[in-house]
Each structure stands twice: as structure tokens, then as C-alpha cells.
Amino acid sequence: MSATSADTPGSSLEIVLVKAGRTKISYPAELLADDGNRVVVRAPWAGDGVRDFGFVRFEKGDVFTEYYWRDRWYAVKEVTNAAGERKGWYCDITRPATVSGDRLTVEDLDLDLWLSADGTDVRRLDEDEFAESGLATTDPAAAAAAEKALDDLEHLAREGGFETLLT
């Protein structure tokens, strides 16, 4: 357990997702584990109402088990419905997570990846938003790290080994 994290599993962390310098969303989550590098939390769907992407719906009753790393440029969110059936994994490309006290913060870099529960649907998302963000100009190193993270996750999703990230 990291000295900069909440005290024990079962305690609460506030998850803060920042985008373009502003808080996009924050919500409470239950800390499941923190090994000093990877933080695992669980939280109910924190959005307003239903979010229908066409290939998956996030809605009341969904539960997100979220994996954050202090040294990786992504967060992986395993999504299950109210009955505990896995819908899939939503992956945010982010700067590495920071934890201070009972607050975990990540900066969303616009790129995302979806992997369906059965592994047949792998989608790169929001590449247009990423291009429009201007990150490649303002912070080329971060843009390169974000693109590599997306490529790495897609490779794992398509070629196998994705779930080893979460064990």
C-alpha cells in the first residue's frame, strides 16, 4: 500500500477525471487494492442517466472495476451490469494516475479503446478528438506516449493477454 493512498481496502477514494485542465467528472469509489503502482477501485456508474454508444450502454446498476497505474498512460475499466454479467472493458488513455490522500486523479487524453466481453469487438475511439486537442503540438512527448498506449492496448485486446493486465 502506498503511503500516499487511502489507508485500507474498503476505504473510499475520490476519482477525479480531468480533461483540458478542468474536472470532467468526479465520483466516490471503494478502494480494492493499491500495490504502490496499480490502484484498483470499484464504483457504480457515475454518469447521468444512460450513455448509449451504440455498441454498449452504460446505465444505472452498472458497476465499474477500475484499474489505474502510476506508471502507465491508461486506465482500464471492467464494466458489469446489475446482474454481474461482464459487458466489456472501456479503456481511457490518460497520463499516469496520481494519488494524494483519498483522491486519485488522471488526465484524460481523449483516446479510448473498447473491448467487448466476448473479445470480438475491439474499437479505437475518439481519435478525431485527440487530433483536435492539439496535444501533438503542445506536448509531443505526451501525444506519442498516448498513441503508444492505445496501440499497446489494442494489440493486447486483439492478440491475447489483455486480462493479464488485471491480475
PDB file of C-alpha atoms in Angstrom:
ATOM      1  CA  MET A   1       0.000   0.000   0.000  1.00  0.00           C
ATOM      2  CA  SER A   2       1.306   3.398  -0.918  1.00  0.00           C
ATOM      3  CA  ALA A   3       1.779   5.974   1.793  1.00  0.00           C
ATOM      4  CA  THR A   4       0.002   8.460  -0.455  1.00  0.00           C
ATOM      5  CA  SER A   5      -3.183   6.434  -0.823  1.00  0.00           C
ATOM      6  CA  ALA A   6      -6.204   5.819   1.347  1.00  0.00           C
ATOM      7  CA  ASP A   7      -5.434   3.632   4.327  1.00  0.00           C
ATOM      8  CA  THR A   8      -7.008   0.249   3.656  1.00  0.00           C
ATOM      9  CA  PRO A   9      -9.057  -1.722   1.167  1.00  0.00           C
ATOM     10  CA  GLY A  10     -12.708  -0.869   1.668  1.00  0.00           C
ATOM     11  CA  SER A  11     -11.938   2.792   2.247  1.00  0.00           C
ATOM     12  CA  SER A  12     -13.172   5.406  -0.179  1.00  0.00           C
ATOM     13  CA  LEU A  13     -11.230   7.264  -2.856  1.00  0.00           C
ATOM     14  CA  GLU A  14     -12.497  10.173  -4.882  1.00  0.00           C
ATOM     15  CA  ILE A  15     -11.782   9.523  -8.562  1.00  0.00           C
ATOM     16  CA  VAL A  16     -11.167  12.738 -10.499  1.00  0.00           C
ATOM     17  CA  LEU A  17     -11.018  12.731 -14.286  1.00  0.00           C
ATOM     18  CA  VAL A  18      -9.519  15.929 -15.677  1.00  0.00           C
ATOM     19  CA  LYS A  19      -9.791  16.942 -19.319  1.00  0.00           C
ATOM     20  CA  ALA A  20      -8.266  20.068 -20.865  1.00  0.00           C
ATOM     21  CA  GLY A  21      -7.408  21.419 -17.412  1.00  0.00           C
ATOM     22  CA  ARG A  22     -10.917  21.059 -15.972  1.00  0.00           C
ATOM     23  CA  THR A  23     -12.604  18.393 -13.908  1.00  0.00           C
ATOM     24  CA  LYS A  24     -14.755  16.364 -16.290  1.00  0.00           C
ATOM     25  CA  ILE A  25     -16.222  14.128 -13.581  1.00  0.00           C
ATOM     26  CA  SER A  26     -15.503  13.083 -10.019  1.00  0.00           C
ATOM     27  CA  TYR A  27     -17.103  10.320  -8.028  1.00  0.00           C
ATOM     28  CA  PRO A  28     -16.512   8.167  -4.953  1.00  0.00           C
ATOM     29  CA  ALA A  29     -15.128   4.658  -5.351  1.00  0.00           C
ATOM     30  CA  GLU A  30     -14.279   1.822  -2.987  1.00  0.00           C
ATOM     31  CA  LEU A  31     -10.580   1.038  -2.805  1.00  0.00           C
ATOM     32  CA  LEU A  32      -9.991  -2.650  -3.529  1.00  0.00           C
ATOM     33  CA  ALA A  33      -6.185  -2.668  -3.756  1.00  0.00           C
ATOM     34  CA  ASP A  34      -3.124  -0.438  -4.055  1.00  0.00           C
ATOM     35  CA  ASP A  35       0.250  -2.113  -4.508  1.00  0.00           C
ATOM     36  CA  GLY A  36       2.122   1.184  -4.781  1.00  0.00           C
ATOM     37  CA  ASN A  37       1.851   1.254  -8.577  1.00  0.00           C
ATOM     38  CA  ARG A  38      -1.563  -0.114  -9.554  1.00  0.00           C
ATOM     39  CA  VAL A  39      -4.725   1.097  -7.820  1.00  0.00           C
ATOM     40  CA  VAL A  40      -7.952  -0.881  -8.154  1.00  0.00           C
ATOM     41  CA  VAL A  41     -11.320   0.621  -7.223  1.00  0.00           C
ATOM     42  CA  ARG A  42     -14.973  -0.249  -7.686  1.00  0.00           C
ATOM     43  CA  ALA A  43     -17.751   2.230  -8.324  1.00  0.00           C
ATOM     44  CA  PRO A  44     -21.294   2.264  -9.655  1.00  0.00           C
ATOM     45  CA  TRP A  45     -21.942   4.029 -12.976  1.00  0.00           C
ATOM     46  CA  ALA A  46     -21.399   7.692 -12.146  1.00  0.00           C
ATOM     47  CA  GLY A  47     -22.927   9.251 -15.235  1.00  0.00           C
ATOM     48  CA  ASP A  48     -26.256  10.986 -15.530  1.00  0.00           C
ATOM     49  CA  GLY A  49     -28.813   8.582 -16.956  1.00  0.00           C
ATOM     50  CA  VAL A  50     -27.904   6.230 -19.789  1.00  0.00           C
ATOM     51  CA  ARG A  51     -24.908   6.637 -22.080  1.00  0.00           C
ATOM     52  CA  ASP A  52     -25.555   4.691 -25.266  1.00  0.00           C
ATOM     53  CA  PHE A  53     -22.521   4.359 -27.519  1.00  0.00           C
ATOM     54  CA  GLY A  54     -24.337   2.114 -29.988  1.00  0.00           C
ATOM     55  CA  PHE A  55     -22.059  -0.828 -29.197  1.00  0.00           C
ATOM     56  CA  VAL A  56     -22.580  -0.679 -25.408  1.00  0.00           C
ATOM     57  CA  ARG A  57     -24.843   1.114 -22.941  1.00  0.00           C
ATOM     58  CA  PHE A  58     -23.705   2.370 -19.554  1.00  0.00           C
ATOM     59  CA  GLU A  59     -26.641   2.734 -17.205  1.00  0.00           C
ATOM     60  CA  LYS A  60     -27.861   2.689 -13.625  1.00  0.00           C
ATOM     61  CA  GLY A  61     -26.870  -0.562 -11.949  1.00  0.00           C
ATOM     62  CA  ASP A  62     -23.658  -0.977 -13.935  1.00  0.00           C
ATOM     63  CA  VAL A  63     -20.541  -1.493 -11.850  1.00  0.00           C
ATOM     64  CA  PHE A  64     -17.068  -0.402 -12.901  1.00  0.00           C
ATOM     65  CA  THR A  65     -13.968  -2.106 -11.531  1.00  0.00           C
ATOM     66  CA  GLU A  66     -11.279   0.389 -12.461  1.00  0.00           C
ATOM     67  CA  TYR A  67      -7.539  -0.175 -12.756  1.00  0.00           C
ATOM     68  CA  TYR A  68      -5.177   2.802 -12.634  1.00  0.00           C
ATOM     69  CA  TRP A  69      -1.393   2.830 -12.848  1.00  0.00           C
ATOM     70  CA  ARG A  70       1.107   5.381 -11.629  1.00  0.00           C
ATOM     71  CA  ASP A  71       3.496   4.443 -14.475  1.00  0.00           C
ATOM     72  CA  ARG A  72       1.190   3.730 -17.430  1.00  0.00           C
ATOM     73  CA  TRP A  73      -0.670   6.001 -19.798  1.00  0.00           C
ATOM     74  CA  TYR A  74      -4.070   4.329 -19.485  1.00  0.00           C
ATOM     75  CA  ALA A  75      -6.824   3.230 -17.145  1.00  0.00           C
ATOM     76  CA  VAL A  76      -8.854   0.054 -17.719  1.00  0.00           C
ATOM     77  CA  LYS A  77     -12.455  -0.138 -16.558  1.00  0.00           C
ATOM     78  CA  GLU A  78     -14.177  -3.514 -16.451  1.00  0.00           C
ATOM     79  CA  VAL A  79     -17.922  -2.961 -16.805  1.00  0.00           C
ATOM     80  CA  THR A  80     -20.567  -5.341 -15.498  1.00  0.00           C
ATOM     81  CA  ASN A  81     -24.326  -4.971 -15.441  1.00  0.00           C
ATOM     82  CA  ALA A  82     -26.500  -5.094 -12.327  1.00  0.00           C
ATOM     83  CA  ALA A  83     -26.623  -8.912 -12.554  1.00  0.00           C
ATOM     84  CA  GLY A  84     -22.820  -9.098 -12.546  1.00  0.00           C
ATOM     85  CA  GLU A  85     -22.537 -10.044 -16.228  1.00  0.00           C
ATOM     86  CA  ARG A  86     -19.497  -8.536 -17.924  1.00  0.00           C
ATOM     87  CA  LYS A  87     -20.240  -6.057 -20.712  1.00  0.00           C
ATOM     88  CA  GLY A  88     -16.598  -5.442 -21.558  1.00  0.00           C
ATOM     89  CA  TRP A  89     -13.693  -3.133 -20.861  1.00  0.00           C
ATOM     90  CA  TYR A  90     -13.557   0.598 -21.503  1.00  0.00           C
ATOM     91  CA  CYS A  91     -10.009   1.906 -21.592  1.00  0.00           C
ATOM     92  CA  ASP A  92      -9.173   5.585 -21.176  1.00  0.00           C
ATOM     93  CA  ILE A  93      -5.834   6.813 -22.435  1.00  0.00           C
ATOM     94  CA  THR A  94      -4.616   9.104 -19.649  1.00  0.00           C
ATOM     95  CA  ARG A  95      -1.496  10.455 -18.104  1.00  0.00           C
ATOM     96  CA  PRO A  96      -0.303   8.198 -15.270  1.00  0.00           C
ATOM     97  CA  ALA A  97      -2.508   8.392 -12.176  1.00  0.00           C
ATOM     98  CA  THR A  98      -1.576  10.426  -9.143  1.00  0.00           C
ATOM     99  CA  VAL A  99      -2.849   9.620  -5.679  1.00  0.00           C
ATOM    100  CA  SER A 100      -2.824  12.098  -2.847  1.00  0.00           C
ATOM    101  CA  GLY A 101      -4.613  11.252   0.361  1.00  0.00           C
ATOM    102  CA  ASP A 102      -8.049   9.975  -0.595  1.00  0.00           C
ATOM    103  CA  ARG A 103      -8.009  11.406  -4.132  1.00  0.00           C
ATOM    104  CA  LEU A 104      -6.917   9.682  -7.349  1.00  0.00           C
ATOM    105  CA  THR A 105      -6.534  11.982 -10.352  1.00  0.00           C
ATOM    106  CA  VAL A 106      -5.994  11.189 -14.028  1.00  0.00           C
ATOM    107  CA  GLU A 107      -5.903  13.452 -17.053  1.00  0.00           C
ATOM    108  CA  ASP A 108      -7.984  12.165 -19.968  1.00  0.00           C
ATOM    109  CA  LEU A 109      -6.107  12.451 -23.280  1.00  0.00           C
ATOM    110  CA  ASP A 110      -9.193  11.831 -25.449  1.00  0.00           C
ATOM    111  CA  LEU A 111      -8.217   8.450 -26.900  1.00  0.00           C
ATOM    112  CA  ASP A 112     -10.183   5.386 -25.798  1.00  0.00           C
ATOM    113  CA  LEU A 113     -10.464   1.691 -26.553  1.00  0.00           C
ATOM    114  CA  TRP A 114     -13.444  -0.625 -26.143  1.00  0.00           C
ATOM    115  CA  LEU A 115     -13.144  -4.408 -25.831  1.00  0.00           C
ATOM    116  CA  SER A 116     -16.374  -6.410 -25.655  1.00  0.00           C
ATOM    117  CA  ALA A 117     -16.771  -9.164 -23.072  1.00  0.00           C
ATOM    118  CA  ASP A 118     -16.520 -11.863 -25.733  1.00  0.00           C
ATOM    119  CA  GLY A 119     -13.419 -10.257 -27.267  1.00  0.00           C
ATOM    120  CA  THR A 120     -14.913  -9.923 -30.749  1.00  0.00           C
ATOM    121  CA  ASP A 121     -15.412  -6.148 -30.741  1.00  0.00           C
ATOM    122  CA  VAL A 122     -12.254  -4.054 -30.378  1.00  0.00           C
ATOM    123  CA  ARG A 123     -12.729  -0.355 -31.161  1.00  0.00           C
ATOM    124  CA  ARG A 124     -10.395   2.624 -31.131  1.00  0.00           C
ATOM    125  CA  LEU A 125     -12.452   5.642 -30.095  1.00  0.00           C
ATOM    126  CA  ASP A 126     -12.193   9.426 -30.242  1.00  0.00           C
ATOM    127  CA  GLU A 127      -9.115   9.655 -32.457  1.00  0.00           C
ATOM    128  CA  ASP A 128     -10.705  12.746 -34.032  1.00  0.00           C
ATOM    129  CA  GLU A 129     -10.985  14.424 -30.607  1.00  0.00           C
ATOM    130  CA  PHE A 130      -7.361  13.552 -29.893  1.00  0.00           C
ATOM    131  CA  ALA A 131      -6.230  15.140 -33.157  1.00  0.00           C
ATOM    132  CA  GLU A 132      -8.319  18.252 -32.446  1.00  0.00           C
ATOM    133  CA  SER A 133      -6.913  18.561 -28.911  1.00  0.00           C
ATOM    134  CA  GLY A 134      -3.601  19.823 -30.276  1.00  0.00           C
ATOM    135  CA  LEU A 135      -1.608  17.676 -27.848  1.00  0.00           C
ATOM    136  CA  ALA A 136       0.745  16.609 -30.638  1.00  0.00           C
ATOM    137  CA  THR A 137       1.795  20.265 -30.936  1.00  0.00           C
ATOM    138  CA  THR A 138       1.650  21.382 -27.305  1.00  0.00           C
ATOM    139  CA  ASP A 139       3.167  18.248 -25.756  1.00  0.00           C
ATOM    140  CA  PRO A 140       4.589  15.912 -28.429  1.00  0.00           C
ATOM    141  CA  ALA A 141       6.074  13.512 -25.871  1.00  0.00           C
ATOM    142  CA  ALA A 142       2.696  13.056 -24.164  1.00  0.00           C
ATOM    143  CA  ALA A 143       0.968  12.620 -27.521  1.00  0.00           C
ATOM    144  CA  ALA A 144       3.465   9.925 -28.512  1.00  0.00           C
ATOM    145  CA  ALA A 145       3.013   8.159 -25.154  1.00  0.00           C
ATOM    146  CA  ALA A 146      -0.778   8.298 -25.568  1.00  0.00           C
ATOM    147  CA  GLU A 147      -0.659   6.868 -29.084  1.00  0.00           C
ATOM    148  CA  LYS A 148       1.713   4.092 -27.968  1.00  0.00           C
ATOM    149  CA  ALA A 149      -0.564   3.244 -25.038  1.00  0.00           C
ATOM    150  CA  LEU A 150      -3.546   2.918 -27.374  1.00  0.00           C
ATOM    151  CA  ASP A 151      -1.542   0.747 -29.764  1.00  0.00           C
ATOM    152  CA  ASP A 152      -0.330  -1.458 -26.903  1.00  0.00           C
ATOM    153  CA  LEU A 153      -3.847  -1.943 -25.503  1.00  0.00           C
ATOM    154  CA  GLU A 154      -5.260  -2.696 -28.938  1.00  0.00           C
ATOM    155  CA  HIS A 155      -2.520  -5.263 -29.548  1.00  0.00           C
ATOM    156  CA  LEU A 156      -3.289  -6.997 -26.235  1.00  0.00           C
ATOM    157  CA  ALA A 157      -7.022  -6.913 -26.983  1.00  0.00           C
ATOM    158  CA  ARG A 158      -6.588  -8.434 -30.442  1.00  0.00           C
ATOM    159  CA  GLU A 159      -3.712 -10.836 -29.835  1.00  0.00           C
ATOM    160  CA  GLY A 160      -4.406 -12.006 -26.273  1.00  0.00           C
ATOM    161  CA  GLY A 161      -3.051 -11.153 -22.882  1.00  0.00           C
ATOM    162  CA  PHE A 162      -5.421  -8.285 -22.134  1.00  0.00           C
ATOM    163  CA  GLU A 163      -6.772  -9.790 -18.925  1.00  0.00           C
ATOM    164  CA  THR A 164      -3.239 -10.338 -17.595  1.00  0.00           C
ATOM    165  CA  LEU A 165      -3.163  -6.555 -17.052  1.00  0.00           C
ATOM    166  CA  LEU A 166      -5.825  -7.008 -14.418  1.00  0.00           C
ATOM    167  CA  THR A 167      -4.465  -9.949 -12.441  1.00  0.00           C
TER     168      THR A 167
END
